[in-house]
Coordinates of C-alpha atoms in Angstrom, one line a residue:
M467 CA -23.3 12.7 21.5
P468 CA -21.0 9.8 22.2
V469 CA -18.6 9.4 18.9
L470 CA -18.3 5.6 19.6
S471 CA -22.2 5.3 19.1
Y472 CA -22.0 7.0 15.7
L473 CA -18.5 5.5 14.2
W474 CA -20.0 5.8 10.8
I475 CA -19.7 9.6 11.0
I476 CA -15.6 9.3 10.9
P477 CA -15.5 7.7 7.6
L478 CA -18.4 9.5 6.2
L479 CA -16.8 13.4 6.6
P480 CA -14.0 12.6 4.2
L481 CA -16.6 10.6 1.8
A482 CA -18.7 13.9 1.9
G483 CA -15.7 16.0 1.1
A484 CA -14.8 13.9 -1.8
A485 CA -18.1 14.2 -3.2
A486 CA -18.7 17.8 -2.6
N487 CA -15.2 18.8 -4.5
G488 CA -15.9 15.9 -7.2
I489 CA -19.3 17.3 -7.9
F490 CA -19.5 20.9 -7.2
G491 CA -15.8 21.8 -7.3
R492 CA -15.7 22.7 -10.8
R493 CA -17.2 26.1 -9.9
W494 CA -15.1 26.7 -6.7
T495 CA -11.8 28.4 -6.2
K496 CA -8.8 26.8 -4.7
N497 CA -9.3 28.1 -1.6
V498 CA -13.0 26.9 -1.3
I499 CA -11.8 23.3 -2.5
S500 CA -8.8 22.9 -0.2
G501 CA -11.3 24.3 2.8
V502 CA -13.8 21.6 2.1
A503 CA -10.9 19.1 1.8
L504 CA -9.2 20.1 4.9
S505 CA -12.4 20.6 6.9
S506 CA -13.4 17.0 6.3
T507 CA -10.0 15.6 7.4
T508 CA -9.7 17.9 10.3
L509 CA -13.1 17.0 11.8
A510 CA -12.6 13.4 11.2
F511 CA -9.2 13.7 13.1
L512 CA -10.9 15.4 15.9
L513 CA -13.8 12.9 16.3
A514 CA -11.3 10.0 16.1
L515 CA -9.2 11.7 19.0
E516 CA -12.6 12.0 20.9
G517 CA -13.6 8.3 20.0
V518 CA -10.2 7.2 21.6
R519 CA -10.8 9.2 24.7
E520 CA -14.4 7.5 25.1
F521 CA -12.7 4.2 24.2
L522 CA -10.1 4.4 26.9
S523 CA -12.7 5.0 29.6
L524 CA -14.6 1.6 28.6
S525 CA -14.0 -1.2 31.0
P526 CA -12.6 -4.5 29.6
R527 CA -15.8 -6.3 29.1
E528 CA -17.1 -3.7 26.6
I529 CA -13.8 -4.1 24.4
P530 CA -14.0 -4.4 21.6
W531 CA -16.7 -1.8 20.8
I532 CA -18.9 -3.3 18.0
R533 CA -21.9 -1.5 16.7
T534 CA -23.8 -3.1 13.9
Y535 CA -25.8 -0.5 11.9
F536 CA -27.8 -2.6 9.6
T537 CA -27.9 -6.0 7.6
W538 CA -25.9 -5.3 4.8
I539 CA -26.1 -8.8 2.7
S540 CA -28.6 -11.7 3.5
A541 CA -28.5 -14.8 1.3
G542 CA -29.5 -18.4 2.8
G543 CA -27.3 -19.1 5.7
F544 CA -24.9 -16.0 4.9
Q545 CA -25.4 -12.6 6.5
A546 CA -22.7 -9.7 6.6
N547 CA -23.5 -6.4 8.4
F548 CA -22.4 -2.9 8.2
A549 CA -20.8 -3.4 11.4
L550 CA -17.9 -1.2 12.8
Q551 CA -15.5 -1.9 15.8
V552 CA -12.9 -0.1 18.1
D553 CA -10.3 -2.0 19.9
Q554 CA -6.7 -1.3 20.9
L555 CA -5.3 -2.2 17.3
T556 CA -8.0 -0.2 15.7
V557 CA -7.1 3.0 18.0
I558 CA -3.4 2.8 16.6
M559 CA -4.5 2.9 13.2
L560 CA -7.1 5.3 13.4
L561 CA -5.2 8.0 14.8
V562 CA -2.3 7.1 12.4
V563 CA -4.5 7.5 9.3
T564 CA -6.8 10.4 10.4
G565 CA -3.4 12.5 12.2
V566 CA -0.8 11.7 9.4
G567 CA -3.5 12.0 6.7
W568 CA -4.8 15.5 8.1
L569 CA -1.1 16.8 8.0
I570 CA -0.5 15.7 4.6
H571 CA -3.9 17.3 3.2
I572 CA -2.2 20.5 4.8
Y573 CA 0.9 19.8 3.0
S574 CA -0.6 19.4 -0.2
T575 CA -2.5 22.7 -0.2
G576 CA 1.0 24.0 -1.0
Y577 CA 2.6 21.4 -3.0
M578 CA -0.4 21.1 -5.5
H579 CA -1.4 24.8 -5.6
D580 CA -0.5 25.4 -9.0
D581 CA -1.7 22.3 -10.6
P582 CA -4.5 22.5 -12.9
G583 CA -5.9 19.0 -11.2
Y584 CA -6.3 20.6 -7.8
R585 CA -10.0 19.8 -7.5
R586 CA -9.6 16.2 -8.8
F587 CA -6.4 15.7 -6.5
F588 CA -8.4 16.5 -3.4
S589 CA -11.4 14.6 -4.3
Y590 CA -9.2 11.5 -4.9
L591 CA -7.2 11.9 -1.7
N592 CA -10.7 12.4 0.5
L593 CA -11.9 9.4 -1.1
F594 CA -8.6 7.4 -0.1
M595 CA -9.4 8.6 3.4
F596 CA -12.9 7.2 3.4
F597 CA -11.9 3.7 2.1
M598 CA -8.9 3.6 4.5
L599 CA -11.1 4.3 7.5
V600 CA -13.7 1.6 6.3
L601 CA -10.8 -1.0 6.2
I602 CA -9.6 -0.4 9.5
L603 CA -12.9 0.2 11.4
A604 CA -14.8 -3.0 9.7
A605 CA -15.7 -5.5 12.2
N606 CA -15.8 -8.4 9.5
Y607 CA -13.7 -9.4 6.4
L608 CA -16.2 -8.6 3.8
L609 CA -16.4 -4.8 4.7
M610 CA -12.8 -4.6 5.3
F611 CA -12.5 -6.0 1.6
V612 CA -14.4 -3.2 0.6
G613 CA -12.2 -0.8 2.0
W614 CA -9.3 -2.7 0.8
E615 CA -10.5 -2.8 -2.8
G616 CA -11.3 1.1 -2.4
V617 CA -7.9 2.1 -1.3
G618 CA -6.5 0.1 -4.4
L619 CA -8.8 2.0 -6.6
C620 CA -7.6 5.2 -5.1
S621 CA -3.9 4.3 -5.2
Y622 CA -4.6 3.5 -9.1
L623 CA -6.5 7.2 -9.7
L624 CA -3.5 8.8 -7.7
I625 CA -0.6 7.1 -9.4
G626 CA -1.9 8.1 -12.7
F627 CA -2.8 11.4 -11.5
F628 CA -0.7 13.0 -14.4
F629 CA -2.5 10.9 -16.9
L630 CA -0.9 12.8 -20.2
K631 CA 2.3 11.2 -19.0
Q632 CA 2.7 7.6 -20.5
S633 CA 4.9 6.5 -17.7
A634 CA 2.1 7.8 -14.9
T635 CA -0.8 5.6 -16.7
N636 CA 1.8 2.6 -17.3
A637 CA 2.4 2.9 -13.4
G638 CA -1.1 2.9 -12.5
N639 CA -2.2 -0.1 -14.7
K640 CA 0.8 -1.8 -13.2
A641 CA -0.4 -1.1 -9.6
F642 CA -3.8 -2.1 -10.4
W643 CA -2.8 -5.4 -11.9
V644 CA -0.1 -6.6 -9.6
N645 CA -2.7 -5.7 -6.6
R646 CA -5.3 -7.7 -8.3
I647 CA -3.1 -10.8 -8.2
G648 CA -3.1 -10.3 -4.3
D649 CA -6.6 -9.5 -3.9
F650 CA -7.6 -12.6 -5.7
G651 CA -5.5 -14.6 -2.9
F652 CA -7.5 -12.5 -0.1
L653 CA -11.0 -13.2 -1.8
L654 CA -10.1 -17.0 -2.0
G655 CA -9.0 -16.9 1.8
M656 CA -12.3 -15.0 2.8
L657 CA -14.4 -17.8 1.0
L658 CA -12.5 -20.7 2.6
I659 CA -13.0 -18.7 6.1
F660 CA -16.7 -18.7 5.5
R661 CA -16.7 -22.4 4.5
T662 CA -14.7 -23.2 7.6
F663 CA -16.1 -21.2 10.3
G664 CA -19.6 -20.2 8.8
S665 CA -19.1 -16.4 9.4
L666 CA -16.9 -13.5 8.0
D667 CA -17.1 -11.5 11.6
F668 CA -13.9 -11.0 13.3
S669 CA -15.2 -12.1 16.8
A670 CA -16.9 -15.4 15.6
V671 CA -13.8 -16.4 13.4
F672 CA -11.2 -15.7 15.7
S673 CA -13.2 -17.5 18.7
R674 CA -13.6 -20.5 16.5
A675 CA -9.9 -20.5 15.1
A676 CA -8.6 -20.3 18.7
A677 CA -10.5 -23.2 19.5
M678 CA -9.3 -25.4 16.8
T679 CA -6.0 -27.6 16.9
A680 CA -3.3 -25.9 15.3
D681 CA -1.9 -27.3 12.1
P682 CA 1.1 -29.5 12.8
A683 CA 4.6 -28.0 11.8
G684 CA 5.5 -28.9 8.2
Q685 CA 1.9 -29.7 7.2
I686 CA -0.8 -27.4 5.3
G687 CA -4.0 -27.8 6.9
T688 CA -7.1 -25.6 6.4
L689 CA -5.7 -22.9 8.9
T690 CA -2.4 -22.9 6.8
T691 CA -4.5 -22.6 3.6
I692 CA -6.3 -19.7 4.9
A693 CA -3.3 -17.9 6.3
L694 CA -1.3 -18.3 3.2
L695 CA -4.3 -17.2 1.0
L696 CA -4.6 -14.1 3.3
F697 CA -1.0 -13.4 3.2
V698 CA -1.0 -13.3 -0.8
G699 CA -3.3 -10.4 -0.3
A700 CA -1.0 -8.7 2.1
A701 CA 2.0 -9.4 -0.1
G702 CA 0.3 -7.6 -3.0
K703 CA -0.9 -4.7 -1.0
S704 CA 2.1 -4.2 1.1
A705 CA 4.7 -4.6 -1.8
Q706 CA 6.3 -7.9 -0.7
L707 CA 8.2 -10.4 -2.7
P708 CA 7.5 -11.3 -5.5
L709 CA 4.5 -8.6 -5.8
Y710 CA 6.5 -5.5 -4.8
V711 CA 7.2 -4.3 -8.5
W712 CA 4.1 -1.8 -8.4
L713 CA 5.3 0.4 -5.5
P714 CA 8.7 1.7 -7.1
D715 CA 6.9 2.8 -10.2
A716 CA 4.1 4.3 -8.0
M717 CA 6.5 7.2 -7.5
E718 CA 5.1 8.6 -10.7
G719 CA 2.0 9.9 -8.5
P720 CA 2.5 13.3 -6.8
T721 CA 4.8 13.3 -3.9
P722 CA 2.1 13.8 -1.2
V723 CA 0.4 10.7 -2.6
S724 CA 3.6 8.7 -2.1
A725 CA 3.7 10.0 1.6
L726 CA 0.3 9.2 2.5
I727 CA -0.6 6.1 0.5
H728 CA 2.8 4.7 -0.3
A729 CA 4.4 5.2 2.9
A730 CA 2.3 5.9 6.1
T731 CA -1.2 4.1 5.4
M732 CA -2.3 2.1 2.3
V733 CA 0.9 -0.1 2.0
T734 CA 0.6 -0.8 5.9
A735 CA -2.9 -2.5 5.2
G736 CA -1.2 -5.8 4.7
V737 CA 0.6 -5.7 7.8
Y738 CA -2.6 -4.7 9.6
M739 CA -4.6 -7.6 7.9
V740 CA -1.9 -10.0 9.1
A741 CA -2.1 -8.8 12.8
R742 CA -5.6 -8.5 12.8
S743 CA -5.8 -12.2 11.8
H744 CA -2.8 -13.2 14.2
V745 CA -4.9 -15.8 15.6
I746 CA -5.3 -17.9 12.4
F747 CA -1.6 -17.2 11.5
L748 CA -0.3 -18.4 15.1
N749 CA -2.1 -21.8 14.5
S750 CA -0.1 -22.3 11.3
P751 CA 3.6 -22.7 11.9
V752 CA 4.1 -23.0 8.1
A753 CA 2.4 -19.7 7.4
M754 CA 4.4 -18.0 10.4
Q755 CA 7.9 -19.3 8.5
V756 CA 6.5 -18.1 5.2
V757 CA 5.6 -14.6 6.6
G758 CA 8.8 -14.1 8.3
V759 CA 11.1 -15.5 5.7
I760 CA 9.5 -13.5 2.8
G761 CA 9.5 -10.2 5.2
C762 CA 13.1 -10.8 6.0
V763 CA 14.2 -11.4 2.3
T764 CA 12.1 -8.4 1.1
A765 CA 13.7 -6.1 3.5
L766 CA 17.3 -7.0 2.4
F767 CA 16.5 -7.3 -1.3
A768 CA 14.9 -3.9 -1.4
A769 CA 17.7 -2.3 0.8
T770 CA 20.2 -3.5 -1.6
I771 CA 18.5 -1.8 -4.6
G772 CA 18.2 1.5 -2.5
L773 CA 21.9 1.6 -2.4
V774 CA 22.6 2.8 -5.9
Q775 CA 19.3 4.6 -7.0
T776 CA 19.8 8.1 -8.1
D777 CA 16.1 9.2 -8.0
I778 CA 15.3 10.8 -4.7
K779 CA 11.7 9.2 -4.4
K780 CA 13.0 6.0 -5.9
V781 CA 15.5 5.5 -2.8
L782 CA 12.6 6.3 -0.4
A783 CA 10.3 3.8 -2.5
Y784 CA 12.5 1.0 -1.9
S785 CA 13.2 2.0 1.7
T786 CA 9.7 1.6 2.1
V787 CA 9.5 -1.9 0.5
S788 CA 12.2 -2.8 2.8
Q789 CA 10.8 -1.4 6.1
L790 CA 7.6 -3.3 5.2
G791 CA 9.7 -6.3 5.3
Y792 CA 10.7 -5.3 8.7
M793 CA 7.0 -5.4 9.8
F794 CA 6.2 -9.0 8.1
L795 CA 9.4 -10.3 9.8
A796 CA 7.9 -9.1 13.1
C797 CA 4.6 -10.8 12.5
G798 CA 6.5 -13.9 11.3
V799 CA 8.1 -14.4 14.5
G800 CA 5.1 -13.9 16.5
A801 CA 5.8 -10.2 17.7
F802 CA 2.9 -8.8 16.0
G803 CA 2.8 -5.7 18.3
A804 CA 6.3 -5.0 17.3
G805 CA 5.1 -5.0 13.9
I806 CA 2.4 -2.5 14.5
F807 CA 4.8 -0.5 16.6
H808 CA 7.1 -0.1 13.5
L809 CA 4.0 0.5 11.4
M810 CA 3.4 3.7 13.5
T811 CA 6.9 4.8 13.9
H812 CA 7.4 4.3 10.1
A813 CA 4.4 6.5 9.2
F814 CA 6.1 9.3 11.1
F815 CA 9.5 9.2 9.6
K816 CA 8.7 7.7 6.3
G817 CA 5.9 10.1 5.7
L818 CA 8.2 12.9 7.0
L819 CA 11.1 11.5 4.4
F820 CA 8.7 11.7 1.5
L821 CA 7.2 15.0 2.3
A822 CA 10.7 16.5 2.8
A823 CA 11.6 15.0 -0.5
G824 CA 8.5 16.7 -2.0
S825 CA 9.9 20.0 -0.6
V826 CA 13.5 19.5 -2.1
I827 CA 11.6 18.9 -5.6
H828 CA 9.6 21.8 -5.1
A829 CA 12.6 23.9 -4.3
M830 CA 14.4 22.4 -7.2
G831 CA 11.8 23.1 -9.6
G832 CA 10.8 19.7 -10.2
E833 CA 14.4 17.9 -10.4
Q834 CA 14.4 14.7 -8.7
D835 CA 18.0 13.3 -9.6
M836 CA 20.1 13.7 -6.6
R837 CA 23.1 13.9 -8.7
K838 CA 22.0 17.4 -9.8
M839 CA 21.6 18.7 -6.3
G840 CA 23.9 19.2 -3.4
G841 CA 24.9 22.0 -1.1
L842 CA 21.1 22.7 -0.3
R843 CA 21.7 22.6 3.3
K844 CA 21.6 26.6 4.2
K845 CA 19.3 27.2 1.4
I846 CA 16.4 25.1 2.7
P847 CA 17.2 24.6 6.4
V848 CA 13.7 23.6 7.8
T849 CA 13.6 20.9 5.0
F850 CA 17.1 19.7 6.0
W851 CA 16.7 19.7 9.6
T852 CA 13.5 17.7 9.5
M853 CA 15.0 15.4 7.0
F854 CA 18.0 14.8 8.8
M855 CA 15.8 13.9 11.9
A856 CA 13.8 11.5 10.0
T857 CA 17.2 10.1 8.9
L858 CA 18.2 9.4 12.1
A859 CA 14.9 7.9 13.0
I860 CA 14.8 5.4 9.9
A861 CA 18.5 4.5 10.8
G862 CA 17.8 3.5 14.3
A863 CA 19.7 6.0 16.2
P864 CA 19.2 5.8 19.9
G865 CA 16.4 7.8 21.2
F866 CA 14.7 8.3 17.9
S867 CA 11.5 6.3 17.3
G868 CA 12.9 4.2 14.7
F869 CA 15.3 2.9 17.3
F870 CA 12.7 1.6 19.6
S871 CA 10.6 -0.3 17.0
K872 CA 13.5 -1.9 15.1
D873 CA 15.3 -2.8 18.0
E874 CA 12.3 -4.7 19.3
I875 CA 11.6 -6.4 16.0
L876 CA 15.2 -7.7 15.9
N877 CA 15.0 -8.8 19.6
E878 CA 12.2 -10.9 18.8
A879 CA 13.9 -12.2 15.6
Q880 CA 16.8 -13.3 17.4
R881 CA 14.9 -15.2 19.9
V882 CA 13.2 -17.2 16.9
S883 CA 16.1 -17.6 14.5
P884 CA 19.6 -16.0 14.5
I885 CA 19.5 -16.3 10.7
L886 CA 16.6 -14.0 10.3
W887 CA 18.2 -11.7 13.0
G888 CA 21.8 -11.7 11.2
I889 CA 19.7 -10.5 8.0
G890 CA 17.9 -8.1 9.8
V891 CA 21.0 -6.3 11.4
L892 CA 22.6 -6.5 7.9
T893 CA 19.8 -4.6 6.7
A894 CA 19.7 -2.0 9.3
G895 CA 23.3 -1.2 8.3
L896 CA 22.3 -1.0 4.7
T897 CA 19.2 1.1 5.6
S898 CA 21.6 3.6 7.5
F899 CA 24.0 3.8 4.4
Y900 CA 21.6 4.5 1.8
M901 CA 19.7 7.0 3.9
F902 CA 22.7 9.1 4.9
R903 CA 23.9 8.8 1.3
L904 CA 20.7 10.5 0.2
L905 CA 21.2 13.3 2.7
F906 CA 24.9 13.8 2.0
L907 CA 24.0 13.8 -2.1
T908 CA 21.1 16.2 -1.4
F909 CA 22.3 18.7 1.2
F910 CA 26.1 18.4 1.4
G911 CA 28.9 18.8 -0.7
T912 CA 29.3 21.0 -3.8
Q913 CA 26.3 22.7 -5.7
R914 CA 25.7 20.6 -8.8
Y915 CA 22.7 22.8 -10.3
D916 CA 22.8 25.9 -12.4
E917 CA 21.5 28.6 -10.3
H918 CA 20.5 30.7 -13.3
H919 CA 18.0 28.0 -14.1
V920 CA 16.8 27.0 -10.7
H921 CA 15.8 29.4 -7.9
V922 CA 16.2 27.3 -4.8
H923 CA 13.8 28.4 -2.1
E924 CA 12.2 27.0 1.2
S925 CA 8.7 25.7 1.1
P926 CA 5.8 27.9 2.2
K927 CA 4.6 27.4 5.7
N928 CA 1.6 25.1 5.0
M929 CA 4.3 22.5 3.8
T930 CA 6.8 23.2 6.5
I931 CA 4.7 23.0 9.2
P932 CA 3.4 19.5 8.7
L933 CA 7.3 18.6 8.6
I934 CA 7.9 20.2 11.8
V935 CA 5.3 18.2 13.3
L936 CA 6.1 15.0 11.7
A937 CA 9.8 15.6 12.7
I938 CA 8.5 16.0 16.3
L939 CA 6.7 12.6 16.3
S940 CA 9.8 11.0 14.3
V941 CA 11.8 11.9 17.8
C942 CA 9.5 11.1 20.4
G943 CA 7.0 8.7 18.5
G944 CA 8.7 5.5 20.0
W945 CA 9.2 6.8 23.8
M946 CA 6.1 4.6 24.9
A947 CA 8.7 1.8 24.8
A948 CA 11.6 3.7 26.4
P949 CA 10.6 2.6 30.1
Q950 CA 11.4 -1.0 29.2
L951 CA 15.1 -0.1 28.9
M952 CA 15.2 1.1 32.4
G953 CA 13.5 -2.1 33.9
G954 CA 9.8 -0.8 33.4
V955 CA 7.3 -1.9 31.1
N956 CA 6.7 -1.4 27.2
H957 CA 3.5 0.8 27.3
F958 CA 2.9 0.1 23.5
Q959 CA 3.0 -3.5 24.0
Q960 CA 1.0 -3.3 27.2
F961 CA -1.8 -1.2 25.3
L962 CA -2.0 -3.8 22.6
A963 CA -1.7 -6.9 24.8
P964 CA -5.5 -7.2 25.0
V965 CA -5.9 -7.5 21.3
L966 CA -2.7 -9.5 20.6
S967 CA -3.2 -11.7 23.5
T968 CA -1.6 -14.7 22.0
G969 CA 1.3 -13.2 20.5
A970 CA 5.0 -13.0 21.7
E971 CA 4.5 -9.6 23.1
T972 CA 2.2 -10.7 25.8
A973 CA 5.2 -12.1 27.8
A974 CA 7.0 -8.9 27.2
A975 CA 4.3 -6.7 28.5
T976 CA 3.9 -8.8 31.5
A977 CA 7.4 -9.6 32.2
E978 CA 8.9 -8.5 35.7
P979 CA 10.9 -5.7 35.7
S980 CA 14.4 -5.6 35.8
S981 CA 17.3 -3.4 36.9
G982 CA 17.3 -2.0 33.5
G983 CA 21.0 -1.1 33.5
G984 CA 22.0 -4.2 31.3
E985 CA 19.1 -3.3 28.8
I986 CA 20.3 0.2 28.3
L987 CA 23.8 -0.8 27.4
Q988 CA 22.6 -3.5 25.4
A989 CA 20.4 -1.4 23.3
L990 CA 22.9 1.4 23.1
V991 CA 25.8 -0.9 22.0
G992 CA 24.0 -3.5 20.4
A993 CA 24.3 -5.0 17.0
P994 CA 21.5 -2.9 15.5
V995 CA 23.1 0.4 16.5
I996 CA 26.6 -0.8 15.3
A997 CA 25.4 -1.6 12.1
G998 CA 23.8 1.7 11.8
L999 CA 26.7 3.7 12.7
L1000 CA 29.0 1.7 10.1
G1001 CA 26.4 2.7 7.5
F1002 CA 26.5 6.2 8.6
L1003 CA 30.4 6.2 8.5
L1004 CA 30.7 4.4 5.2
A1005 CA 28.2 6.8 3.5
W1006 CA 30.2 10.0 5.0
W1007 CA 33.6 8.5 3.8
F1008 CA 31.8 7.8 0.4
Y1009 CA 30.0 11.0 -0.2
I1010 CA 32.0 13.6 1.9
K1011 CA 35.5 12.6 2.9
S1012 CA 36.2 10.6 -0.6
P1013 CA 33.4 11.5 -3.1
E1014 CA 35.4 10.0 -6.1
T1015 CA 35.4 6.5 -4.2
P1016 CA 31.6 5.6 -5.4
K1017 CA 32.7 5.9 -9.0
N1018 CA 35.8 4.0 -8.8
L1019 CA 34.0 1.3 -6.9
A1020 CA 31.3 1.2 -9.3
A1021 CA 33.6 1.0 -12.2
S1022 CA 35.7 -1.9 -10.4
L1023 CA 32.6 -3.8 -9.7
S1024 CA 30.6 -3.2 -12.9
A1025 CA 28.8 -6.3 -12.8
P1026 CA 27.1 -6.1 -9.1
Y1027 CA 26.7 -2.4 -9.7
K1028 CA 24.7 -3.1 -13.0
L1029 CA 22.7 -5.9 -11.2
L1030 CA 21.8 -3.4 -8.4
S1031 CA 21.0 -0.4 -10.6
G1032 CA 18.9 -2.7 -12.8
K1033 CA 17.1 -3.6 -9.7
Y1034 CA 18.0 -7.2 -10.5
F1035 CA 16.1 -7.1 -13.7
V1036 CA 13.0 -8.3 -12.1
D1037 CA 10.7 -6.1 -14.2
E1038 CA 12.5 -7.5 -17.3
L1039 CA 12.3 -11.0 -16.2
Y1040 CA 8.4 -10.4 -15.6
Q1041 CA 8.0 -8.9 -18.9
A1042 CA 9.9 -11.9 -20.8
A1043 CA 8.3 -14.5 -18.5
I1044 CA 4.7 -13.3 -17.9
V1045 CA 3.6 -10.0 -19.6
R1046 CA 5.0 -10.8 -23.2
P1047 CA 3.6 -14.5 -23.2
L1048 CA 0.2 -13.1 -22.0
I1049 CA 0.2 -10.5 -24.6
W1050 CA 1.0 -13.0 -27.5
I1051 CA -1.6 -15.2 -26.1
S1052 CA -4.1 -12.6 -26.0
D1053 CA -3.0 -11.1 -29.4
K1054 CA -2.4 -14.4 -31.4
V1055 CA -4.7 -16.9 -29.8
L1056 CA -7.6 -15.3 -28.1
W1057 CA -8.1 -12.3 -30.4
H1058 CA -7.0 -13.5 -33.9
A1059 CA -7.6 -17.2 -33.4
V1060 CA -10.5 -17.5 -31.1
D1061 CA -12.3 -14.1 -31.5
E1062 CA -11.8 -13.4 -35.3
R1063 CA -11.7 -16.9 -36.8
V1064 CA -13.8 -18.9 -34.5
I1065 CA -16.5 -16.4 -32.9
D1066 CA -16.4 -13.8 -35.5
G1067 CA -16.1 -16.5 -38.0
T1068 CA -19.3 -18.3 -36.7
V1069 CA -21.5 -15.1 -36.6
N1070 CA -20.1 -13.8 -40.0
G1071 CA -20.9 -17.2 -41.4
V1072 CA -24.4 -17.5 -40.1
A1073 CA -24.9 -14.0 -41.3
F1074 CA -23.5 -14.8 -44.7
V1075 CA -25.6 -18.0 -44.8
S1076 CA -28.8 -16.2 -43.9
S1077 CA -27.9 -13.3 -46.4
E1078 CA -27.4 -15.5 -49.4
S1079 CA -30.5 -17.8 -48.6
G1080 CA -32.5 -14.5 -48.2
D1081 CA -31.0 -13.4 -51.6
R1082 CA -32.1 -16.5 -53.4
L1083 CA -35.6 -16.7 -51.9
R1084 CA -35.8 -13.1 -52.9
R1085 CA -35.3 -14.0 -56.4
A1086 CA -38.3 -16.6 -56.3
N1087 CA -40.3 -13.4 -55.8
T1088 CA -40.9 -12.6 -59.6
G1089 CA -44.6 -11.3 -59.8
N1090 CA -45.6 -14.0 -62.2
I1091 CA -49.0 -15.9 -61.0
R1092 CA -48.4 -18.9 -63.2
S1093 CA -44.8 -19.4 -61.2
Y1094 CA -46.6 -18.8 -57.7
A1095 CA -49.2 -21.3 -58.6
T1096 CA -46.6 -23.9 -59.8
W1097 CA -44.8 -23.3 -56.5
I1098 CA -48.0 -24.0 -54.4
V1099 CA -48.7 -27.1 -56.4
L1100 CA -45.5 -28.4 -55.8
G1101 CA -45.6 -27.7 -52.3
V1102 CA -48.9 -29.5 -51.7
V1103 CA -47.3 -32.4 -53.5
V1104 CA -44.4 -32.5 -51.2
F1105 CA -46.4 -32.0 -47.8
T1106 CA -49.0 -34.6 -49.2
S1107 CA -46.1 -37.0 -49.8
L1108 CA -44.6 -36.4 -46.6
L1109 CA -47.9 -37.1 -44.7
L1110 CA -48.5 -40.3 -46.4
W1111 CA -45.1 -41.5 -45.6
M1112 CA -45.6 -40.7 -42.0
V1113 CA -49.1 -42.6 -41.8
D1114 CA -47.5 -45.6 -43.2

């Protein structure tokens, strides 16, 4: 049975797993629950591999492979089909979602083993996989929006998984409302797409958008409006300024959730949507500038906050926001392929970093404060070495996956804007600093925990094996671009070129081979590598060579330190400028004034008048026949008088 003809089976499998555990799992043991969850994701991954194999055998004229299964909505001139498609961009996302998702499911069987919400957790996790697969396989914007909203729902459920904790429920609510702002922009963008192109199908929309004249630079036309509205949705889902505030708080959820949803898959949905809609964005210079600038500023902004965080997961959360900014920087300079390349490598090393952090937390009995760790290198060696490789990857060490993807983004940024390139290089140095700071505080130095209360131990194999697999991918996941350094081609760009045929990567994919020596030297001693090396050396000096220096520096620079440790007080600003005024309006105006006094007052007033009138009429019912006769005669006189007056 060809998998491409039955694409719907791939997302259906995790949906079936979610339904089975959610409906029947109450009576099952944990082994059965994990068996159902793992078997559904394993089969989905295997079918995805087979689907990719079949896709690679297709001729170019058969791509994209689109299958329409039934008409979903038909109203007047509007029609939306349940249609799925596979092209080169889908292949990358499909393998990342099913592959990394499968590894995280395996890891979760160990991490969540003692949690009383085991069944609920795996049901939510499978449900997320279903919606994420719908999002990336959709052949039109409306079906993509179903997956888009579905992953938002699952994010809300999983962030607030520990619902008895007030902080967890607050974080879930915060994620829900901030994402609704972005989703409203996405919805408006879809409505304008339909009004402009008469369809929401990708093939129809992009072919017609490509034929349109691009909006002039500095002007906001229809295409620019569509692109900006879509980017609002992407900024909400992928945590860009000013809608990034939900992601750091999302660390209240279980660590595997942070790895799967808030590092490897869901938060990259905005990047995927922008890359999928690249034809629209390329026809809008204003939108491209907005995407590039917002991405670059977000990368730097979040990196500076990550410098001083003490919670191991919060450091990785702000790192995720920063790396997502890199991806949008790539899209903003037209290097959509480079953005997707970094999306893939980021899924490997950031997924590994979160899972390794979870292994540290597991070993420390739930402790997340790095100031209470130290000296763990020899006690949990597998966790240390895998996290070390992920740190090298995110810092852009030569040969590791992040080196290739980040270097490609910065090269394209330098071509478009030296300012964006400079900020990107600075961010690369900050990234290296805060990641090695995390590594040194956690695994090196003196032991800062009480061994009588904390029994440090390595995680079980179902947690360490996924770490090892992701560590291997963090090392070699970027090697598809390596031949370019030796005068060859970038195989990743070449693979995506048919989909992103109008992006900057086309020129790179089709460029003439060069000697290669200059490219290797430039890559190895280029500004990003030097910045990363300086970040490493500075972190080593601060936290290994002279551990008192950070405290002294924080004391001497108290104002900047308080600003960074307070996360620029953005949450407090939003509370003062938006949340509290809205609560006041809801409480004082909408509730007490409008609801209680106007609406309730009107309803209660009508009820009071009706009650009083009925009470007075009730008193007329005396049971006296002469009284009734009097009322009848009076009624006849009034009615007759009224009739005579009307006749006259």
